[in-house]
PDB file of C-alpha atoms in Angstrom:
ATOM      1  CA  MET A1226     -22.900  -2.635  11.377  1.00  0.00           C
ATOM      2  CA  ASP A1227     -23.962   0.736  10.038  1.00  0.00           C
ATOM      3  CA  GLN A1228     -21.858   3.219   8.237  1.00  0.00           C
ATOM      4  CA  ALA A1229     -22.163   5.686  10.915  1.00  0.00           C
ATOM      5  CA  GLN A1230     -20.651   3.313  13.732  1.00  0.00           C
ATOM      6  CA  ALA A1231     -17.888   2.234  11.303  1.00  0.00           C
ATOM      7  CA  ARG A1232     -16.777   5.913  10.596  1.00  0.00           C
ATOM      8  CA  THR A1233     -16.737   6.723  14.284  1.00  0.00           C
ATOM      9  CA  TRP A1234     -14.614   3.748  14.988  1.00  0.00           C
ATOM     10  CA  LEU A1235     -12.484   4.590  11.994  1.00  0.00           C
ATOM     11  CA  THR A1236     -11.313   7.815  13.296  1.00  0.00           C
ATOM     12  CA  THR A1237      -9.244   5.991  15.827  1.00  0.00           C
ATOM     13  CA  ALA A1238      -7.441   4.266  12.934  1.00  0.00           C
ATOM     14  CA  VAL A1239      -6.909   7.414  11.091  1.00  0.00           C
ATOM     15  CA  GLU A1240      -5.447   9.085  14.172  1.00  0.00           C
ATOM     16  CA  GLU A1241      -2.889   6.183  14.433  1.00  0.00           C
ATOM     17  CA  ALA A1242      -2.312   6.570  10.757  1.00  0.00           C
ATOM     18  CA  ARG A1243      -1.474  10.302  11.071  1.00  0.00           C
ATOM     19  CA  SER A1244       0.905   9.500  14.222  1.00  0.00           C
ATOM     20  CA  GLY A1245       2.844   7.053  12.159  1.00  0.00           C
ATOM     21  CA  LEU A1246       3.217   9.593   9.127  1.00  0.00           C
ATOM     22  CA  ALA A1247       4.257  12.123  11.862  1.00  0.00           C
ATOM     23  CA  GLU A1248       6.999   9.871  13.003  1.00  0.00           C
ATOM     24  CA  GLY A1249       7.943   9.555   9.605  1.00  0.00           C
ATOM     25  CA  GLY A1250       6.506   6.045   9.106  1.00  0.00           C
ATOM     26  CA  ILE A1251       4.088   4.335   6.647  1.00  0.00           C
ATOM     27  CA  PRO A1252       0.434   5.997   7.151  1.00  0.00           C
ATOM     28  CA  ILE A1253      -1.663   3.054   8.153  1.00  0.00           C
ATOM     29  CA  GLY A1254      -3.515   2.729  11.331  1.00  0.00           C
ATOM     30  CA  ALA A1255      -5.776   0.223  13.127  1.00  0.00           C
ATOM     31  CA  ALA A1256      -7.743  -0.298  16.262  1.00  0.00           C
ATOM     32  CA  LEU A1257      -9.352  -3.544  17.487  1.00  0.00           C
ATOM     33  CA  TYR A1258     -12.856  -3.240  19.134  1.00  0.00           C
ATOM     34  CA  GLY A1259     -14.260  -5.964  21.717  1.00  0.00           C
ATOM     35  CA  ALA A1260     -17.825  -7.205  21.099  1.00  0.00           C
ATOM     36  CA  ASP A1261     -19.295  -4.835  23.620  1.00  0.00           C
ATOM     37  CA  GLY A1262     -17.431  -1.645  21.680  1.00  0.00           C
ATOM     38  CA  THR A1263     -14.614  -1.459  24.088  1.00  0.00           C
ATOM     39  CA  LEU A1264     -11.246  -0.379  22.563  1.00  0.00           C
ATOM     40  CA  LEU A1265      -8.866  -3.502  22.802  1.00  0.00           C
ATOM     41  CA  GLY A1266      -5.708  -2.245  21.342  1.00  0.00           C
ATOM     42  CA  ARG A1267      -4.635   0.328  18.651  1.00  0.00           C
ATOM     43  CA  GLY A1268      -1.593   0.697  16.641  1.00  0.00           C
ATOM     44  CA  HIS A1269       0.191   1.811  13.375  1.00  0.00           C
ATOM     45  CA  ASN A1270       2.581   0.413  11.044  1.00  0.00           C
ATOM     46  CA  ARG A1271       6.156   0.634  12.539  1.00  0.00           C
ATOM     47  CA  ARG A1272       8.541  -0.586   9.818  1.00  0.00           C
ATOM     48  CA  VAL A1273      10.476   2.499   9.487  1.00  0.00           C
ATOM     49  CA  GLN A1274      10.178   3.540  13.306  1.00  0.00           C
ATOM     50  CA  ASP A1275      11.332   0.316  14.860  1.00  0.00           C
ATOM     51  CA  GLY A1276      13.057  -1.429  11.815  1.00  0.00           C
ATOM     52  CA  ASP A1277      10.358  -4.056  12.281  1.00  0.00           C
ATOM     53  CA  PRO A1278       8.557  -5.449   9.186  1.00  0.00           C
ATOM     54  CA  SER A1279       6.225  -7.672  11.254  1.00  0.00           C
ATOM     55  CA  LEU A1280       4.190  -4.736  12.712  1.00  0.00           C
ATOM     56  CA  HIS A1281       1.767  -3.746  10.206  1.00  0.00           C
ATOM     57  CA  ALA A1282      -1.034  -1.455  11.586  1.00  0.00           C
ATOM     58  CA  GLU A1283      -3.513  -4.544  12.233  1.00  0.00           C
ATOM     59  CA  THR A1284      -0.806  -6.551  13.810  1.00  0.00           C
ATOM     60  CA  ALA A1285       0.172  -3.829  16.105  1.00  0.00           C
ATOM     61  CA  ALA A1286      -3.223  -3.160  17.156  1.00  0.00           C
ATOM     62  CA  PHE A1287      -3.724  -7.288  17.665  1.00  0.00           C
ATOM     63  CA  ARG A1288      -0.596  -6.997  19.819  1.00  0.00           C
ATOM     64  CA  ALA A1289      -1.624  -4.255  21.649  1.00  0.00           C
ATOM     65  CA  ALA A1290      -4.743  -5.942  22.846  1.00  0.00           C
ATOM     66  CA  GLY A1291      -2.748  -8.604  24.462  1.00  0.00           C
ATOM     67  CA  ARG A1292      -3.861 -12.047  24.987  1.00  0.00           C
ATOM     68  CA  GLN A1293      -7.450 -12.663  24.592  1.00  0.00           C
ATOM     69  CA  ARG A1294      -9.311 -15.911  25.097  1.00  0.00           C
ATOM     70  CA  SER A1295     -11.616 -15.382  22.206  1.00  0.00           C
ATOM     71  CA  TYR A1296     -12.032 -13.026  19.240  1.00  0.00           C
ATOM     72  CA  ARG A1297     -15.752 -13.569  18.715  1.00  0.00           C
ATOM     73  CA  GLY A1298     -17.737 -10.408  17.995  1.00  0.00           C
ATOM     74  CA  THR A1299     -14.310  -8.322  17.820  1.00  0.00           C
ATOM     75  CA  THR A1300     -13.970  -5.627  15.100  1.00  0.00           C
ATOM     76  CA  MET A1301     -10.462  -4.880  13.382  1.00  0.00           C
ATOM     77  CA  VAL A1302     -10.715  -1.525  12.119  1.00  0.00           C
ATOM     78  CA  THR A1303      -8.046  -0.416   9.557  1.00  0.00           C
ATOM     79  CA  THR A1304      -7.455   2.423   7.357  1.00  0.00           C
ATOM     80  CA  LEU A1305      -6.280   0.282   4.467  1.00  0.00           C
ATOM     81  CA  SER A1306      -7.602  -3.012   3.131  1.00  0.00           C
ATOM     82  CA  PRO A1307      -5.643  -5.826   4.911  1.00  0.00           C
ATOM     83  CA  CYS A1308      -2.634  -7.679   3.200  1.00  0.00           C
ATOM     84  CA  TRP A1309      -2.699 -11.307   3.171  1.00  0.00           C
ATOM     85  CA  TYR A1310      -0.637 -11.513   6.264  1.00  0.00           C
ATOM     86  CA  CYS A1311      -3.234  -9.283   7.954  1.00  0.00           C
ATOM     87  CA  SER A1312      -6.182 -11.126   6.521  1.00  0.00           C
ATOM     88  CA  GLY A1313      -4.666 -14.254   7.710  1.00  0.00           C
ATOM     89  CA  LEU A1314      -4.669 -13.007  11.042  1.00  0.00           C
ATOM     90  CA  VAL A1315      -8.306 -11.929  11.196  1.00  0.00           C
ATOM     91  CA  ARG A1316      -9.247 -15.363   9.834  1.00  0.00           C
ATOM     92  CA  GLN A1317      -6.972 -17.676  11.977  1.00  0.00           C
ATOM     93  CA  PHE A1318      -8.131 -15.896  15.312  1.00  0.00           C
ATOM     94  CA  GLY A1319     -12.028 -15.550  14.295  1.00  0.00           C
ATOM     95  CA  ILE A1320     -12.000 -11.966  14.260  1.00  0.00           C
ATOM     96  CA  SER A1321     -15.704 -11.290  13.565  1.00  0.00           C
ATOM     97  CA  ARG A1322     -15.595  -7.916  11.403  1.00  0.00           C
ATOM     98  CA  VAL A1323     -13.540  -5.815   9.644  1.00  0.00           C
ATOM     99  CA  VAL A1324     -14.034  -2.085   8.970  1.00  0.00           C
ATOM    100  CA  ILE A1325     -11.947  -0.813   6.013  1.00  0.00           C
ATOM    101  CA  GLY A1326     -10.951   2.917   5.358  1.00  0.00           C
ATOM    102  CA  GLU A1327     -10.389   2.363   1.804  1.00  0.00           C
ATOM    103  CA  ALA A1328      -9.262  -0.240  -0.768  1.00  0.00           C
ATOM    104  CA  VAL A1329      -8.359   1.850  -3.717  1.00  0.00           C
ATOM    105  CA  THR A1330      -4.629   2.428  -3.114  1.00  0.00           C
ATOM    106  CA  PHE A1331      -4.208  -1.493  -2.109  1.00  0.00           C
ATOM    107  CA  HIS A1332      -6.691  -4.307  -2.585  1.00  0.00           C
ATOM    108  CA  GLY A1333      -5.530  -7.135  -0.032  1.00  0.00           C
ATOM    109  CA  GLY A1334      -7.429 -10.197   1.070  1.00  0.00           C
ATOM    110  CA  HIS A1335     -10.962  -8.858   2.243  1.00  0.00           C
ATOM    111  CA  ASP A1336     -12.953 -10.663  -0.436  1.00  0.00           C
ATOM    112  CA  TRP A1337     -11.200 -13.606   0.770  1.00  0.00           C
ATOM    113  CA  LEU A1338     -12.411 -13.090   4.182  1.00  0.00           C
ATOM    114  CA  ALA A1339     -15.835 -12.272   3.197  1.00  0.00           C
ATOM    115  CA  GLU A1340     -16.159 -15.618   1.683  1.00  0.00           C
ATOM    116  CA  HIS A1341     -14.938 -17.198   4.787  1.00  0.00           C
ATOM    117  CA  GLY A1342     -17.846 -15.431   7.022  1.00  0.00           C
ATOM    118  CA  VAL A1343     -16.081 -12.259   8.059  1.00  0.00           C
ATOM    119  CA  GLU A1344     -18.257  -9.187   7.949  1.00  0.00           C
ATOM    120  CA  ILE A1345     -16.584  -6.504   5.665  1.00  0.00           C
ATOM    121  CA  VAL A1346     -17.418  -2.839   5.937  1.00  0.00           C
ATOM    122  CA  LEU A1347     -15.915  -0.699   3.470  1.00  0.00           C
ATOM    123  CA  VAL A1348     -16.142   3.128   4.284  1.00  0.00           C
ATOM    124  CA  ASP A1349     -14.410   4.545   1.330  1.00  0.00           C
ATOM    125  CA  ASP A1350     -12.842   7.110   3.258  1.00  0.00           C
ATOM    126  CA  ALA A1351     -11.228   9.989   1.191  1.00  0.00           C
ATOM    127  CA  GLU A1352      -8.776  11.033   3.995  1.00  0.00           C
ATOM    128  CA  CYS A1353      -7.432   7.306   4.161  1.00  0.00           C
ATOM    129  CA  ALA A1354      -6.840   7.091   0.370  1.00  0.00           C
ATOM    130  CA  GLY A1355      -5.270  10.605   0.392  1.00  0.00           C
ATOM    131  CA  LEU A1356      -2.723   9.798   2.951  1.00  0.00           C
ATOM    132  CA  MET A1357      -1.811   6.724   1.278  1.00  0.00           C
ATOM    133  CA  ARG A1358      -1.756   8.154  -2.419  1.00  0.00           C
ATOM    134  CA  ALA A1359       0.745  11.088  -1.092  1.00  0.00           C
ATOM    135  CA  PHE A1360       2.934   8.358   0.676  1.00  0.00           C
ATOM    136  CA  ILE A1361       3.126   6.004  -2.316  1.00  0.00           C
ATOM    137  CA  ALA A1362       4.089   8.729  -4.715  1.00  0.00           C
ATOM    138  CA  GLU A1363       6.792  10.026  -2.392  1.00  0.00           C
ATOM    139  CA  HIS A1364       8.107   6.862  -1.067  1.00  0.00           C
ATOM    140  CA  PRO A1365       7.511   4.047  -3.765  1.00  0.00           C
ATOM    141  CA  ALA A1366      10.233   1.776  -2.765  1.00  0.00           C
ATOM    142  CA  LEU A1367       9.212   1.790   1.077  1.00  0.00           C
ATOM    143  CA  TRP A1368       5.630   1.116   0.128  1.00  0.00           C
ATOM    144  CA  HIS A1369       6.558  -1.872  -2.110  1.00  0.00           C
ATOM    145  CA  GLU A1370       8.981  -3.229   0.615  1.00  0.00           C
ATOM    146  CA  ASP A1371       6.026  -3.091   3.072  1.00  0.00           C
ATOM    147  CA  ILE A1372       3.855  -5.368   0.701  1.00  0.00           C
ATOM    148  CA  GLY A1373       6.572  -7.455  -0.378  1.00  0.00           C
ATOM    149  CA  VAL A1374       6.444  -6.264  -4.048  1.00  0.00           C
ATOM    150  CA  ASN A1375       9.802  -6.131  -5.733  1.00  0.00           C
TER     151      ASN A1375
ATOM    152  CA  MET B 225      14.942 -28.974  -1.989  1.00  0.00           C
ATOM    153  CA  ASP B 226      15.957 -32.339  -1.066  1.00  0.00           C
ATOM    154  CA  GLN B 227      14.652 -33.863   2.331  1.00  0.00           C
ATOM    155  CA  ALA B 228      18.568 -33.947   3.707  1.00  0.00           C
ATOM    156  CA  GLN B 229      18.866 -30.289   3.342  1.00  0.00           C
ATOM    157  CA  ALA B 230      15.312 -29.809   4.850  1.00  0.00           C
ATOM    158  CA  ARG B 231      16.228 -31.802   7.808  1.00  0.00           C
ATOM    159  CA  THR B 232      19.524 -29.830   8.372  1.00  0.00           C
ATOM    160  CA  TRP B 233      17.579 -26.691   8.403  1.00  0.00           C
ATOM    161  CA  LEU B 234      14.946 -28.078  10.560  1.00  0.00           C
ATOM    162  CA  THR B 235      17.298 -28.602  13.332  1.00  0.00           C
ATOM    163  CA  THR B 236      17.488 -24.685  14.000  1.00  0.00           C
ATOM    164  CA  ALA B 237      13.655 -24.332  14.360  1.00  0.00           C
ATOM    165  CA  VAL B 238      13.403 -27.438  16.654  1.00  0.00           C
ATOM    166  CA  GLU B 239      16.227 -25.955  18.835  1.00  0.00           C
ATOM    167  CA  GLU B 240      14.029 -22.702  18.870  1.00  0.00           C
ATOM    168  CA  ALA B 241      10.783 -25.056  19.798  1.00  0.00           C
ATOM    169  CA  ARG B 242      12.970 -26.422  22.668  1.00  0.00           C
ATOM    170  CA  SER B 243      13.866 -23.058  23.710  1.00  0.00           C
ATOM    171  CA  GLY B 244      10.339 -22.039  24.010  1.00  0.00           C
ATOM    172  CA  LEU B 245       9.419 -24.849  25.964  1.00  0.00           C
ATOM    173  CA  ALA B 246      12.047 -24.497  28.304  1.00  0.00           C
ATOM    174  CA  GLU B 247      11.027 -20.995  29.061  1.00  0.00           C
ATOM    175  CA  GLY B 248       7.335 -22.418  29.878  1.00  0.00           C
ATOM    176  CA  GLY B 249       6.054 -21.486  26.348  1.00  0.00           C
ATOM    177  CA  ILE B 250       4.421 -23.224  23.531  1.00  0.00           C
ATOM    178  CA  PRO B 251       7.053 -25.441  21.718  1.00  0.00           C
ATOM    179  CA  ILE B 252       6.938 -24.038  18.182  1.00  0.00           C
ATOM    180  CA  GLY B 253      10.120 -22.823  16.551  1.00  0.00           C
ATOM    181  CA  ALA B 254      10.968 -21.379  13.078  1.00  0.00           C
ATOM    182  CA  ALA B 255      13.957 -19.854  11.088  1.00  0.00           C
ATOM    183  CA  LEU B 256      14.057 -17.948   7.945  1.00  0.00           C
ATOM    184  CA  TYR B 257      16.971 -18.829   5.427  1.00  0.00           C
ATOM    185  CA  GLY B 258      18.062 -16.687   2.673  1.00  0.00           C
ATOM    186  CA  ALA B 259      18.353 -17.621  -1.140  1.00  0.00           C
ATOM    187  CA  ASP B 260      22.064 -18.318  -0.433  1.00  0.00           C
ATOM    188  CA  GLY B 261      21.437 -20.482   2.582  1.00  0.00           C
ATOM    189  CA  THR B 262      22.359 -17.865   4.988  1.00  0.00           C
ATOM    190  CA  LEU B 263      20.339 -17.595   8.531  1.00  0.00           C
ATOM    191  CA  LEU B 264      18.520 -14.571   8.198  1.00  0.00           C
ATOM    192  CA  GLY B 265      16.505 -14.948  11.736  1.00  0.00           C
ATOM    193  CA  ARG B 266      15.326 -17.379  13.996  1.00  0.00           C
ATOM    194  CA  GLY B 267      12.717 -17.359  16.668  1.00  0.00           C
ATOM    195  CA  HIS B 268       9.835 -19.161  18.600  1.00  0.00           C
ATOM    196  CA  ASN B 269       6.367 -18.689  19.855  1.00  0.00           C
ATOM    197  CA  ARG B 270       6.254 -15.968  22.682  1.00  0.00           C
ATOM    198  CA  ARG B 271       2.694 -15.890  23.642  1.00  0.00           C
ATOM    199  CA  VAL B 272       3.292 -17.113  27.323  1.00  0.00           C
ATOM    200  CA  GLN B 273       6.770 -15.418  27.619  1.00  0.00           C
ATOM    201  CA  ASP B 274       5.935 -12.077  26.625  1.00  0.00           C
ATOM    202  CA  GLY B 275       2.180 -12.013  26.812  1.00  0.00           C
ATOM    203  CA  ASP B 276       2.439 -11.272  23.194  1.00  0.00           C
ATOM    204  CA  PRO B 277      -0.142 -13.130  20.806  1.00  0.00           C
ATOM    205  CA  SER B 278       1.366 -11.729  17.545  1.00  0.00           C
ATOM    206  CA  LEU B 279       4.453 -13.541  18.177  1.00  0.00           C
ATOM    207  CA  HIS B 280       3.924 -17.034  16.443  1.00  0.00           C
ATOM    208  CA  ALA B 281       7.405 -18.835  15.651  1.00  0.00           C
ATOM    209  CA  GLU B 282       7.130 -17.674  12.052  1.00  0.00           C
ATOM    210  CA  THR B 283       6.369 -14.223  12.805  1.00  0.00           C
ATOM    211  CA  ALA B 284       9.183 -14.061  15.298  1.00  0.00           C
ATOM    212  CA  ALA B 285      11.630 -15.492  12.942  1.00  0.00           C
ATOM    213  CA  PHE B 286      10.465 -13.167  10.134  1.00  0.00           C
ATOM    214  CA  ARG B 287      10.865 -10.207  13.045  1.00  0.00           C
ATOM    215  CA  ALA B 288      14.306 -11.097  13.740  1.00  0.00           C
ATOM    216  CA  ALA B 289      15.352 -10.971  10.357  1.00  0.00           C
ATOM    217  CA  GLY B 290      14.633  -7.266  10.026  1.00  0.00           C
ATOM    218  CA  ARG B 291      13.749  -5.412   6.860  1.00  0.00           C
ATOM    219  CA  GLN B 292      14.323  -7.211   3.688  1.00  0.00           C
ATOM    220  CA  ARG B 293      13.930  -5.646   0.227  1.00  0.00           C
ATOM    221  CA  SER B 294      12.818  -9.108  -1.276  1.00  0.00           C
ATOM    222  CA  TYR B 295      12.045 -12.604   0.081  1.00  0.00           C
ATOM    223  CA  ARG B 296      12.718 -14.203  -3.286  1.00  0.00           C
ATOM    224  CA  GLY B 297      14.332 -17.350  -2.806  1.00  0.00           C
ATOM    225  CA  THR B 298      14.069 -17.380   1.007  1.00  0.00           C
ATOM    226  CA  THR B 299      12.851 -20.186   3.115  1.00  0.00           C
ATOM    227  CA  MET B 300      10.633 -20.168   6.130  1.00  0.00           C
ATOM    228  CA  VAL B 301      11.308 -23.227   8.179  1.00  0.00           C
ATOM    229  CA  THR B 302       9.080 -24.038  11.139  1.00  0.00           C
ATOM    230  CA  THR B 303       8.386 -27.167  13.178  1.00  0.00           C
ATOM    231  CA  LEU B 304       4.467 -27.031  12.472  1.00  0.00           C
ATOM    232  CA  SER B 305       2.219 -26.432   9.608  1.00  0.00           C
ATOM    233  CA  PRO B 306       1.733 -22.442   9.481  1.00  0.00           C
ATOM    234  CA  CYS B 307      -1.473 -21.183  10.675  1.00  0.00           C
ATOM    235  CA  TRP B 308      -3.532 -18.725   8.525  1.00  0.00           C
ATOM    236  CA  TYR B 309      -1.931 -15.926   9.911  1.00  0.00           C
ATOM    237  CA  CYS B 310       1.858 -17.195   9.339  1.00  0.00           C
ATOM    238  CA  SER B 311       0.592 -18.655   5.973  1.00  0.00           C
ATOM    239  CA  GLY B 312      -0.644 -15.096   4.927  1.00  0.00           C
ATOM    240  CA  LEU B 313       2.710 -13.841   6.014  1.00  0.00           C
ATOM    241  CA  VAL B 314       4.556 -16.280   3.530  1.00  0.00           C
ATOM    242  CA  ARG B 315       2.163 -15.212   0.803  1.00  0.00           C
ATOM    243  CA  GLN B 316       2.064 -11.690   1.167  1.00  0.00           C
ATOM    244  CA  PHE B 317       5.894 -11.263   1.147  1.00  0.00           C
ATOM    245  CA  GLY B 318       6.852 -13.911  -1.560  1.00  0.00           C
ATOM    246  CA  ILE B 319       8.927 -16.286   0.698  1.00  0.00           C
ATOM    247  CA  SER B 320       9.361 -18.891  -1.815  1.00  0.00           C
ATOM    248  CA  ARG B 321       9.547 -22.104   0.239  1.00  0.00           C
ATOM    249  CA  VAL B 322       7.967 -23.641   3.549  1.00  0.00           C
ATOM    250  CA  VAL B 323       9.839 -26.519   5.394  1.00  0.00           C
ATOM    251  CA  ILE B 324       7.357 -27.936   7.907  1.00  0.00           C
ATOM    252  CA  GLY B 325       8.359 -30.312  10.757  1.00  0.00           C
ATOM    253  CA  GLU B 326       4.915 -31.653  10.885  1.00  0.00           C
ATOM    254  CA  ALA B 327       1.578 -31.101  10.058  1.00  0.00           C
ATOM    255  CA  VAL B 328      -0.454 -34.188  11.957  1.00  0.00           C
ATOM    256  CA  THR B 329      -1.241 -32.088  15.286  1.00  0.00           C
ATOM    257  CA  PHE B 330      -2.273 -28.992  13.446  1.00  0.00           C
ATOM    258  CA  HIS B 331      -2.982 -28.614   9.485  1.00  0.00           C
ATOM    259  CA  GLY B 332      -2.661 -24.911   8.782  1.00  0.00           C
ATOM    260  CA  GLY B 333      -2.647 -23.164   5.351  1.00  0.00           C
ATOM    261  CA  HIS B 334       0.236 -25.042   3.585  1.00  0.00           C
ATOM    262  CA  ASP B 335      -2.052 -26.435   1.063  1.00  0.00           C
ATOM    263  CA  TRP B 336      -3.022 -22.754  -0.020  1.00  0.00           C
ATOM    264  CA  LEU B 337       0.172 -21.864  -0.183  1.00  0.00           C
ATOM    265  CA  ALA B 338       0.995 -24.728  -2.462  1.00  0.00           C
ATOM    266  CA  GLU B 339      -1.894 -23.633  -4.809  1.00  0.00           C
ATOM    267  CA  HIS B 340      -0.322 -20.237  -4.785  1.00  0.00           C
ATOM    268  CA  GLY B 341       3.362 -21.291  -6.125  1.00  0.00           C
ATOM    269  CA  VAL B 342       5.099 -21.620  -2.715  1.00  0.00           C
ATOM    270  CA  GLU B 343       7.338 -24.677  -2.518  1.00  0.00           C
ATOM    271  CA  ILE B 344       6.301 -26.882   0.491  1.00  0.00           C
ATOM    272  CA  VAL B 345       8.646 -29.580   1.935  1.00  0.00           C
ATOM    273  CA  LEU B 346       6.895 -31.531   4.667  1.00  0.00           C
ATOM    274  CA  VAL B 347       9.390 -33.563   6.740  1.00  0.00           C
ATOM    275  CA  ASP B 348       7.210 -35.236   8.926  1.00  0.00           C
ATOM    276  CA  ASP B 349       9.409 -35.184  12.070  1.00  0.00           C
ATOM    277  CA  ALA B 350       8.691 -37.298  15.089  1.00  0.00           C
ATOM    278  CA  GLU B 351      10.221 -35.044  17.298  1.00  0.00           C
ATOM    279  CA  CYS B 352       8.074 -31.939  16.190  1.00  0.00           C
ATOM    280  CA  ALA B 353       5.038 -33.941  16.464  1.00  0.00           C
ATOM    281  CA  GLY B 354       6.003 -35.250  20.055  1.00  0.00           C
ATOM    282  CA  LEU B 355       6.653 -31.889  21.381  1.00  0.00           C
ATOM    283  CA  MET B 356       3.224 -30.628  20.095  1.00  0.00           C
ATOM    284  CA  ARG B 357       1.416 -33.819  21.469  1.00  0.00           C
ATOM    285  CA  ALA B 358       2.756 -33.489  24.943  1.00  0.00           C
ATOM    286  CA  PHE B 359       2.205 -29.871  25.024  1.00  0.00           C
ATOM    287  CA  ILE B 360      -1.410 -30.121  23.817  1.00  0.00           C
ATOM    288  CA  ALA B 361      -2.245 -33.009  26.280  1.00  0.00           C
ATOM    289  CA  GLU B 362      -0.775 -30.728  29.333  1.00  0.00           C
ATOM    290  CA  HIS B 363      -2.107 -27.261  28.175  1.00  0.00           C
ATOM    291  CA  PRO B 364      -5.318 -27.744  25.812  1.00  0.00           C
ATOM    292  CA  ALA B 365      -6.575 -24.361  26.621  1.00  0.00           C
ATOM    293  CA  LEU B 366      -3.487 -22.424  26.065  1.00  0.00           C
ATOM    294  CA  TRP B 367      -2.989 -24.229  22.762  1.00  0.00           C
ATOM    295  CA  HIS B 368      -6.488 -23.366  21.679  1.00  0.00           C
ATOM    296  CA  GLU B 369      -6.031 -19.791  22.640  1.00  0.00           C
ATOM    297  CA  ASP B 370      -2.933 -19.646  20.230  1.00  0.00           C
ATOM    298  CA  ILE B 371      -4.952 -20.605  17.280  1.00  0.00           C
ATOM    299  CA  GLY B 372      -7.935 -18.687  18.135  1.00  0.00           C
ATOM    300  CA  VAL B 373     -10.291 -22.051  18.770  1.00  0.00           C
ATOM    301  CA  ASN B 374     -12.927 -21.288  21.594  1.00  0.00           C
TER     302      ASN B 374
END
């Protein structure tokens, strides 16, 4: 996948991250695109809004897409490098590609995914990094809770 | 942890698996116990019941436990070896121990978790294996969908 297509899809995830921030939540968004480019599901981190630690952005997008017989050819687009939980999701369900907004403020399991045959497209987007830098500076305890650092 | 304690906690997860089966769902159950032995949350696979592919038994139990500042000392008890998605959950949040009912019908990521310092207690329970064997024989497509095999 080329960077232009990745950037286009990333805008959906960034919209989700902004929505999460506007709701008082952690600004991480994601979207799952089908093999044919259809948007299957989108979502954002809902730890604060729903008191639900299981809804990271990627799992929220995956959930919104509903039941699928196959994830072959699908792309998970996320504003931030996926943590082990979300990387495990990608590997288990055979999601083919992950587009990542940034991996500067957090480096999750995307190298492991690449080793296991998942195509990784790192966009290195300044807005994604800016959203996280500002959030982490303001709410370090909440961010640490979200990634199990304590 | 000794096998007797593991078997006692496993009964909660088995109850969840049976509840799931009674609802027409995939018979996998889980429970998250705190460092002091308190039951923090319990749940079962809800793919069929809720049309929600994100709720594996372990993620359902994790979700039911709500927000936690730390998972240090906690134990995830599950009737079946955790898939990569659920193994990633355990690793990311620093859950200390996983009690597994059986790893015969499905072998997930528990060896990887052991390599990363998670204590694994495999009970090798006949009822857990029996529930899955019967379910897989009757609903192979549903089972494959649940673990992303296609």
